[in-house]
Amino acid sequence: MNAAKNTFSIKSIFLDFKEITKAGLAISVLFSSIAGYLLGVNEEHPFKWSVLVILAIGGYCMVGASNAFNQVIEKDIDSLMDRTKNRPVPSGRMSPVTALIVASLLTIIGIALLYTINAKSAMFAAISIFLYTSVYTPLKTVTSLSVFVGAFPGAIPFMLGWVAATGEFGIEAGTLFLIQFFWQFPHFWSIGWFLYDDYAKAGIFMLPTGNKDRKTALQVILYTIWLIIASLLPVLGYTGQLFISPIAAVLVFLLGLWMLFYAVRLYQLRTSKAARTLMLVSVSYISLLQIVFIVDKFLR
């Protein structure tokens, strides 16, 4: 009985840790950092497994810390929404103090690990955590501009990988940042659309107009177009060592048209189902784009 209880307890702690760090989201964000690292390595900055492992662990800690801090700050708000009320803190399975300790330890460990790669990586990680927890999170119940603010820390991971590989922040890292920055808007507005009623219970309105209307859907289309343009910049030869071939550019453009189709679909239908579909497509889009960039680099 005691062995079974201990096993259950360890399993519960592990599951709560996964939930408070939002493991699924953290891993998907981590993929962006790894993609950026692979794009950044070259003869001058060769690939190192040790750096990749440290980037992976440090990056997970960075995202996990942001999510944990977020859940401490929003514990009362989370208790009002169906999708968040069973999280560890609002459900009472984990105390706010424990969650705060977990978040603080993850911050220290994450920044310290990334500092062993280079100081710039640690600095951008610290900026990301600060913006997410101290600016984006409090703004969520104040203004829909919180999505704009949140797009900054959300766009750092792709860029962070390049900085980890090269130790430099230039046009290349800036371009990777720009791609993921514009991607944030159609992605999070689609989430804000199909979860509109749940967010409304907590007084959170993520949509730019505050409503599920044509103006919001039009902005989704416009930012998707900006995303496509930003994604194609590397083929023009003006983004330093970050370059994609014409063939890769065609694939990236087709991916962009795929996402734009569902953005237009949302404008036409303005339904929660259309918004959910766009969200799923956006997740696939950013991962496939990064894979195209990586494969193109190593096949050229």
Short mmCIF file of C-alpha atoms in Angstrom, two decimals, residues 55 62 107-129 156 160 163-164:
data_model
loop_
_atom_site.label_atom_id
_atom_site.label_comp_id
_atom_site.label_asym_id
_atom_site.label_seq_id
_atom_site.Cartn_x
_atom_site.Cartn_y
_atom_site.Cartn_z
CA LEU A 55 20.20 24.96 -24.87
CA MET A 62 13.10 29.44 -19.40
CA THR A 107 14.61 30.85 -13.75
CA ILE A 108 17.94 30.58 -11.95
CA ILE A 109 18.83 27.21 -13.49
CA GLY A 110 17.74 28.25 -16.99
CA ILE A 111 19.62 31.55 -17.05
CA ALA A 112 22.72 29.99 -15.46
CA LEU A 113 22.80 27.18 -18.02
CA LEU A 114 22.32 29.54 -20.96
CA TYR A 115 25.05 31.81 -19.57
CA THR A 116 27.49 28.90 -19.92
CA ILE A 117 26.78 29.06 -23.67
CA ASN A 118 27.20 32.82 -23.89
CA ALA A 119 26.06 35.95 -22.07
CA LYS A 120 23.71 37.11 -24.84
CA SER A 121 21.69 33.88 -24.65
CA ALA A 122 21.23 34.35 -20.90
CA MET A 123 20.29 38.00 -21.40
CA PHE A 124 17.59 37.25 -23.98
CA ALA A 125 16.22 34.46 -21.77
CA ALA A 126 15.99 36.87 -18.84
CA ILE A 127 14.27 39.49 -21.02
CA SER A 128 11.78 36.88 -22.23
CA ILE A 129 10.85 35.79 -18.71
CA ILE A 156 12.67 35.14 -28.81
CA LEU A 160 17.79 32.51 -29.19
CA VAL A 163 22.50 33.54 -30.71
CA ALA A 164 23.43 30.36 -28.82
#
